[in-house]
Amino acid sequence: MIFTLTFPLISCGGMEEAEAKSLVEEIVKGSVSLNEILYGKGMEYEESADGKYSTIYSRVKDDAPFKTRKELEKEIKEVFTAAYANSLVSHAFTLTPGLFGENSYPRYQEGSDKVLTVMRDYEAREITQYDYSTIKIEKCKKNKIVATILSTENELVEIYLIKEVNGWRLDSATV
C-alpha cells in the first residue's frame, strides 16, 4: 500500500503566502502611520507667534498629511474595515465622557473653514512598531487572513485582515 500525504497549501483565494505576507506588511505599515496621527504625536500644528492661544486647538500646518476630516476619514477607511474605521473616526472627532464626569476632548476638530485643528495638549501614546520580517500567516481563507507579527518590544501580535468590497482591510488593533 502506498500512502500519499498531502499538506494543505496556504491559499487565500489564489494568493500565494508571500503575497499575503506582503499585504499584511503594507496594511500594518499604513495603520502604524495612522496610529501616530490618531494616538501618538499627531499632526503638527501652527504655533502662536506670542505663545498664547484662544482655545485648546490649533490649526494643522499647511504641509500636514491631511487637511480636512474628509481626507483623514478616507485614509482610515482605506486601511481599516468599515466597522473598525468608524470607531477610530469617532474616537478622533467625538467628545467622550469619562468615568468620573470629566470629558475627554477629541484629538481633532474641523475649523469653520473645514481645515482640521488638533488638540495641543493631547497625551500622546508611544506607538507600537513591528519587525516585518517576523510576519507569519496563521490562517488564510478567501476573505480572511490571520497573521502574527513580533513588535519591536518582542510581543507577538495577532493581525486580522478582512476582504471587503473595496479590498483587504485591517480588523485589529496595532497601537
PDB file of C-alpha atoms in Angstrom:
ATOM      1  CA  MET A   1       0.000   0.000   0.000  1.00  0.00           C
ATOM      2  CA  ILE A   2       1.201   3.456  -0.849  1.00  0.00           C
ATOM      3  CA  PHE A   3       0.034   6.350   1.296  1.00  0.00           C
ATOM      4  CA  THR A   4       0.256   9.800  -0.084  1.00  0.00           C
ATOM      5  CA  LEU A   5       0.455  12.580   2.416  1.00  0.00           C
ATOM      6  CA  THR A   6      -0.771  15.917   1.297  1.00  0.00           C
ATOM      7  CA  PHE A   7      -0.289  19.145   3.143  1.00  0.00           C
ATOM      8  CA  PRO A   8      -2.675  21.984   2.515  1.00  0.00           C
ATOM      9  CA  LEU A   9      -1.006  24.945   0.906  1.00  0.00           C
ATOM     10  CA  ILE A  10      -1.840  28.328   2.284  1.00  0.00           C
ATOM     11  CA  SER A  11      -4.341  29.757  -0.151  1.00  0.00           C
ATOM     12  CA  CYS A  12      -6.244  32.983   0.046  1.00  0.00           C
ATOM     13  CA  GLY A  13      -8.400  32.676  -2.985  1.00  0.00           C
ATOM     14  CA  GLY A  14      -5.369  32.087  -5.195  1.00  0.00           C
ATOM     15  CA  MET A  15      -2.984  34.366  -3.276  1.00  0.00           C
ATOM     16  CA  GLU A  16       0.487  32.981  -2.534  1.00  0.00           C
ATOM     17  CA  GLU A  17       1.826  33.058   1.026  1.00  0.00           C
ATOM     18  CA  ALA A  18       4.492  35.621   0.067  1.00  0.00           C
ATOM     19  CA  GLU A  19       1.802  37.869  -1.386  1.00  0.00           C
ATOM     20  CA  ALA A  20      -0.272  37.515   1.808  1.00  0.00           C
ATOM     21  CA  LYS A  21       2.769  38.466   3.918  1.00  0.00           C
ATOM     22  CA  SER A  22       3.412  41.476   1.694  1.00  0.00           C
ATOM     23  CA  LEU A  23      -0.224  42.547   2.049  1.00  0.00           C
ATOM     24  CA  VAL A  24      -0.081  42.231   5.844  1.00  0.00           C
ATOM     25  CA  GLU A  25       3.109  44.308   5.918  1.00  0.00           C
ATOM     26  CA  GLU A  26       1.664  47.045   3.692  1.00  0.00           C
ATOM     27  CA  ILE A  27      -1.541  47.358   5.689  1.00  0.00           C
ATOM     28  CA  VAL A  28       0.145  47.233   9.105  1.00  0.00           C
ATOM     29  CA  LYS A  29       2.585  49.966   7.995  1.00  0.00           C
ATOM     30  CA  GLY A  30      -0.405  52.093   6.977  1.00  0.00           C
ATOM     31  CA  SER A  31      -2.034  51.509  10.347  1.00  0.00           C
ATOM     32  CA  VAL A  32       1.137  52.477  12.233  1.00  0.00           C
ATOM     33  CA  SER A  33       1.221  55.811  10.377  1.00  0.00           C
ATOM     34  CA  LEU A  34      -2.423  56.445  11.213  1.00  0.00           C
ATOM     35  CA  ASN A  35      -1.902  55.377  14.847  1.00  0.00           C
ATOM     36  CA  GLU A  36       0.796  58.035  15.123  1.00  0.00           C
ATOM     37  CA  ILE A  37      -1.690  60.646  13.871  1.00  0.00           C
ATOM     38  CA  LEU A  38      -4.615  59.412  15.984  1.00  0.00           C
ATOM     39  CA  TYR A  39      -2.893  58.345  19.222  1.00  0.00           C
ATOM     40  CA  GLY A  40       0.763  59.322  19.018  1.00  0.00           C
ATOM     41  CA  LYS A  41       2.434  62.630  18.212  1.00  0.00           C
ATOM     42  CA  GLY A  42      -0.429  63.699  15.973  1.00  0.00           C
ATOM     43  CA  MET A  43      -0.174  66.172  13.144  1.00  0.00           C
ATOM     44  CA  GLU A  44       1.942  69.258  13.587  1.00  0.00           C
ATOM     45  CA  TYR A  45       0.065  72.481  14.190  1.00  0.00           C
ATOM     46  CA  GLU A  46       0.647  76.172  13.686  1.00  0.00           C
ATOM     47  CA  GLU A  47       2.373  77.813  16.620  1.00  0.00           C
ATOM     48  CA  SER A  48       1.113  81.071  18.070  1.00  0.00           C
ATOM     49  CA  ALA A  49       3.521  83.948  17.464  1.00  0.00           C
ATOM     50  CA  ASP A  50       3.147  85.155  21.066  1.00  0.00           C
ATOM     51  CA  GLY A  51       2.727  81.722  22.670  1.00  0.00           C
ATOM     52  CA  LYS A  52      -0.888  82.449  23.603  1.00  0.00           C
ATOM     53  CA  TYR A  53      -3.883  80.593  22.242  1.00  0.00           C
ATOM     54  CA  SER A  54      -7.600  81.315  22.407  1.00  0.00           C
ATOM     55  CA  THR A  55      -8.599  77.618  22.505  1.00  0.00           C
ATOM     56  CA  ILE A  56      -7.034  74.221  23.250  1.00  0.00           C
ATOM     57  CA  TYR A  57      -6.938  73.529  19.493  1.00  0.00           C
ATOM     58  CA  SER A  58      -4.613  74.831  16.806  1.00  0.00           C
ATOM     59  CA  ARG A  59      -4.872  74.608  13.040  1.00  0.00           C
ATOM     60  CA  VAL A  60      -2.778  71.851  11.433  1.00  0.00           C
ATOM     61  CA  LYS A  61       0.210  73.071   9.447  1.00  0.00           C
ATOM     62  CA  ASP A  62      -0.172  73.646   5.725  1.00  0.00           C
ATOM     63  CA  ASP A  63       2.074  70.653   4.974  1.00  0.00           C
ATOM     64  CA  ALA A  64       0.083  68.270   7.216  1.00  0.00           C
ATOM     65  CA  PRO A  65      -0.687  64.909   5.573  1.00  0.00           C
ATOM     66  CA  PHE A  66      -4.425  65.573   5.979  1.00  0.00           C
ATOM     67  CA  LYS A  67      -6.033  68.997   5.947  1.00  0.00           C
ATOM     68  CA  THR A  68      -9.694  68.029   6.317  1.00  0.00           C
ATOM     69  CA  ARG A  69     -11.749  65.494   8.237  1.00  0.00           C
ATOM     70  CA  LYS A  70     -12.886  64.009   4.938  1.00  0.00           C
ATOM     71  CA  GLU A  71      -9.266  63.338   3.861  1.00  0.00           C
ATOM     72  CA  LEU A  72      -8.367  61.728   7.192  1.00  0.00           C
ATOM     73  CA  GLU A  73     -11.540  59.611   7.248  1.00  0.00           C
ATOM     74  CA  LYS A  74     -10.879  58.441   3.694  1.00  0.00           C
ATOM     75  CA  GLU A  75      -7.390  57.239   4.624  1.00  0.00           C
ATOM     76  CA  ILE A  76      -8.655  55.485   7.769  1.00  0.00           C
ATOM     77  CA  LYS A  77     -11.234  53.663   5.635  1.00  0.00           C
ATOM     78  CA  GLU A  78      -8.506  52.640   3.159  1.00  0.00           C
ATOM     79  CA  VAL A  79      -6.650  50.791   5.923  1.00  0.00           C
ATOM     80  CA  PHE A  80      -9.300  49.542   8.385  1.00  0.00           C
ATOM     81  CA  THR A  81     -12.573  47.626   7.997  1.00  0.00           C
ATOM     82  CA  ALA A  82     -15.705  49.777   7.907  1.00  0.00           C
ATOM     83  CA  ALA A  83     -16.717  48.973  11.494  1.00  0.00           C
ATOM     84  CA  TYR A  84     -13.222  49.468  12.888  1.00  0.00           C
ATOM     85  CA  ALA A  85     -12.749  52.672  10.881  1.00  0.00           C
ATOM     86  CA  ASN A  86     -15.985  54.111  12.288  1.00  0.00           C
ATOM     87  CA  SER A  87     -14.763  53.560  15.854  1.00  0.00           C
ATOM     88  CA  LEU A  88     -11.432  55.265  15.052  1.00  0.00           C
ATOM     89  CA  VAL A  89     -13.137  58.249  13.435  1.00  0.00           C
ATOM     90  CA  SER A  90     -15.489  58.523  16.409  1.00  0.00           C
ATOM     91  CA  HIS A  91     -12.538  58.473  18.811  1.00  0.00           C
ATOM     92  CA  ALA A  92     -10.685  61.133  16.823  1.00  0.00           C
ATOM     93  CA  PHE A  93     -13.602  63.555  16.463  1.00  0.00           C
ATOM     94  CA  THR A  94     -16.069  62.954  19.321  1.00  0.00           C
ATOM     95  CA  LEU A  95     -16.154  64.262  22.879  1.00  0.00           C
ATOM     96  CA  THR A  96     -16.302  61.236  25.170  1.00  0.00           C
ATOM     97  CA  PRO A  97     -17.497  61.265  28.773  1.00  0.00           C
ATOM     98  CA  GLY A  98     -15.147  59.810  31.375  1.00  0.00           C
ATOM     99  CA  LEU A  99     -15.980  57.544  34.285  1.00  0.00           C
ATOM    100  CA  PHE A 100     -15.976  60.378  36.817  1.00  0.00           C
ATOM    101  CA  GLY A 101     -17.860  63.011  34.847  1.00  0.00           C
ATOM    102  CA  GLU A 102     -14.819  64.518  33.144  1.00  0.00           C
ATOM    103  CA  ASN A 103     -14.829  64.759  29.392  1.00  0.00           C
ATOM    104  CA  SER A 104     -12.161  63.561  27.029  1.00  0.00           C
ATOM    105  CA  TYR A 105     -11.855  66.101  24.269  1.00  0.00           C
ATOM    106  CA  PRO A 106     -11.452  64.807  20.734  1.00  0.00           C
ATOM    107  CA  ARG A 107      -7.992  64.833  19.202  1.00  0.00           C
ATOM    108  CA  TYR A 108      -9.205  66.731  16.123  1.00  0.00           C
ATOM    109  CA  GLN A 109     -11.919  69.194  15.198  1.00  0.00           C
ATOM    110  CA  GLU A 110     -12.812  70.936  11.984  1.00  0.00           C
ATOM    111  CA  GLY A 111     -12.355  74.667  11.940  1.00  0.00           C
ATOM    112  CA  SER A 112     -15.004  76.950  10.445  1.00  0.00           C
ATOM    113  CA  ASP A 113     -13.076  76.766   7.158  1.00  0.00           C
ATOM    114  CA  LYS A 114     -13.191  72.901   7.315  1.00  0.00           C
ATOM    115  CA  VAL A 115      -9.420  72.722   7.966  1.00  0.00           C
ATOM    116  CA  LEU A 116      -8.509  70.384  10.820  1.00  0.00           C
ATOM    117  CA  THR A 117      -7.447  71.652  14.189  1.00  0.00           C
ATOM    118  CA  VAL A 118      -5.519  69.487  16.629  1.00  0.00           C
ATOM    119  CA  MET A 119      -5.674  69.425  20.418  1.00  0.00           C
ATOM    120  CA  ARG A 120      -2.272  70.687  21.552  1.00  0.00           C
ATOM    121  CA  ASP A 121      -2.210  69.037  24.996  1.00  0.00           C
ATOM    122  CA  TYR A 122      -3.279  65.576  23.922  1.00  0.00           C
ATOM    123  CA  GLU A 123      -1.485  62.848  25.913  1.00  0.00           C
ATOM    124  CA  ALA A 124       0.349  61.039  23.153  1.00  0.00           C
ATOM    125  CA  ARG A 125       0.913  57.297  23.402  1.00  0.00           C
ATOM    126  CA  GLU A 126       4.064  55.501  22.354  1.00  0.00           C
ATOM    127  CA  ILE A 127       3.079  53.759  19.114  1.00  0.00           C
ATOM    128  CA  THR A 128       3.978  50.096  18.682  1.00  0.00           C
ATOM    129  CA  GLN A 129       6.493  49.349  15.946  1.00  0.00           C
ATOM    130  CA  TYR A 130       6.870  45.983  14.214  1.00  0.00           C
ATOM    131  CA  ASP A 131       9.555  43.681  12.867  1.00  0.00           C
ATOM    132  CA  TYR A 132       8.036  42.917   9.464  1.00  0.00           C
ATOM    133  CA  SER A 133      10.459  40.048   8.842  1.00  0.00           C
ATOM    134  CA  THR A 134       8.574  38.070  11.523  1.00  0.00           C
ATOM    135  CA  ILE A 135       5.179  38.032   9.777  1.00  0.00           C
ATOM    136  CA  LYS A 136       3.719  34.543   9.834  1.00  0.00           C
ATOM    137  CA  ILE A 137       0.461  33.640   8.103  1.00  0.00           C
ATOM    138  CA  GLU A 138      -1.527  31.532  10.580  1.00  0.00           C
ATOM    139  CA  LYS A 139      -4.775  31.119   8.648  1.00  0.00           C
ATOM    140  CA  CYS A 140      -5.685  32.215   5.201  1.00  0.00           C
ATOM    141  CA  LYS A 141      -9.061  31.977   3.565  1.00  0.00           C
ATOM    142  CA  LYS A 142     -10.675  33.630   0.605  1.00  0.00           C
ATOM    143  CA  ASN A 143     -11.906  36.600   2.675  1.00  0.00           C
ATOM    144  CA  LYS A 144      -9.800  36.492   5.852  1.00  0.00           C
ATOM    145  CA  ILE A 145      -6.138  36.391   6.778  1.00  0.00           C
ATOM    146  CA  VAL A 146      -4.903  35.794  10.309  1.00  0.00           C
ATOM    147  CA  ALA A 147      -1.243  36.577  10.805  1.00  0.00           C
ATOM    148  CA  THR A 148       1.157  37.101  13.667  1.00  0.00           C
ATOM    149  CA  ILE A 149       3.991  39.593  13.875  1.00  0.00           C
ATOM    150  CA  LEU A 150       6.508  40.487  16.556  1.00  0.00           C
ATOM    151  CA  SER A 151       6.557  44.013  17.862  1.00  0.00           C
ATOM    152  CA  THR A 152       9.920  45.627  18.427  1.00  0.00           C
ATOM    153  CA  GLU A 153       9.159  45.088  22.156  1.00  0.00           C
ATOM    154  CA  ASN A 154       9.175  41.339  21.371  1.00  0.00           C
ATOM    155  CA  GLU A 155       5.424  40.872  21.853  1.00  0.00           C
ATOM    156  CA  LEU A 156       3.573  38.566  19.470  1.00  0.00           C
ATOM    157  CA  VAL A 157       0.621  40.439  17.959  1.00  0.00           C
ATOM    158  CA  GLU A 158      -2.236  38.786  16.082  1.00  0.00           C
ATOM    159  CA  ILE A 159      -3.390  40.630  12.960  1.00  0.00           C
ATOM    160  CA  TYR A 160      -6.734  40.136  11.202  1.00  0.00           C
ATOM    161  CA  LEU A 161      -7.313  41.203   7.622  1.00  0.00           C
ATOM    162  CA  ILE A 162     -10.788  41.022   6.110  1.00  0.00           C
ATOM    163  CA  LYS A 163     -11.554  41.285   2.420  1.00  0.00           C
ATOM    164  CA  GLU A 164     -14.314  43.845   1.951  1.00  0.00           C
ATOM    165  CA  VAL A 165     -15.922  45.143  -1.238  1.00  0.00           C
ATOM    166  CA  ASN A 166     -13.116  47.707  -1.657  1.00  0.00           C
ATOM    167  CA  GLY A 167     -10.254  45.310  -0.880  1.00  0.00           C
ATOM    168  CA  TRP A 168      -8.339  43.970   2.099  1.00  0.00           C
ATOM    169  CA  ARG A 169      -8.697  45.920   5.346  1.00  0.00           C
ATOM    170  CA  LEU A 170      -7.279  45.597   8.867  1.00  0.00           C
ATOM    171  CA  ASP A 171      -9.735  44.478  11.550  1.00  0.00           C
ATOM    172  CA  SER A 172      -7.496  44.502  14.622  1.00  0.00           C
ATOM    173  CA  ALA A 173      -5.610  46.947  16.808  1.00  0.00           C
ATOM    174  CA  THR A 174      -1.987  47.755  16.065  1.00  0.00           C
ATOM    175  CA  VAL A 175      -1.490  50.553  18.600  1.00  0.00           C
TER     176      VAL A 175
END
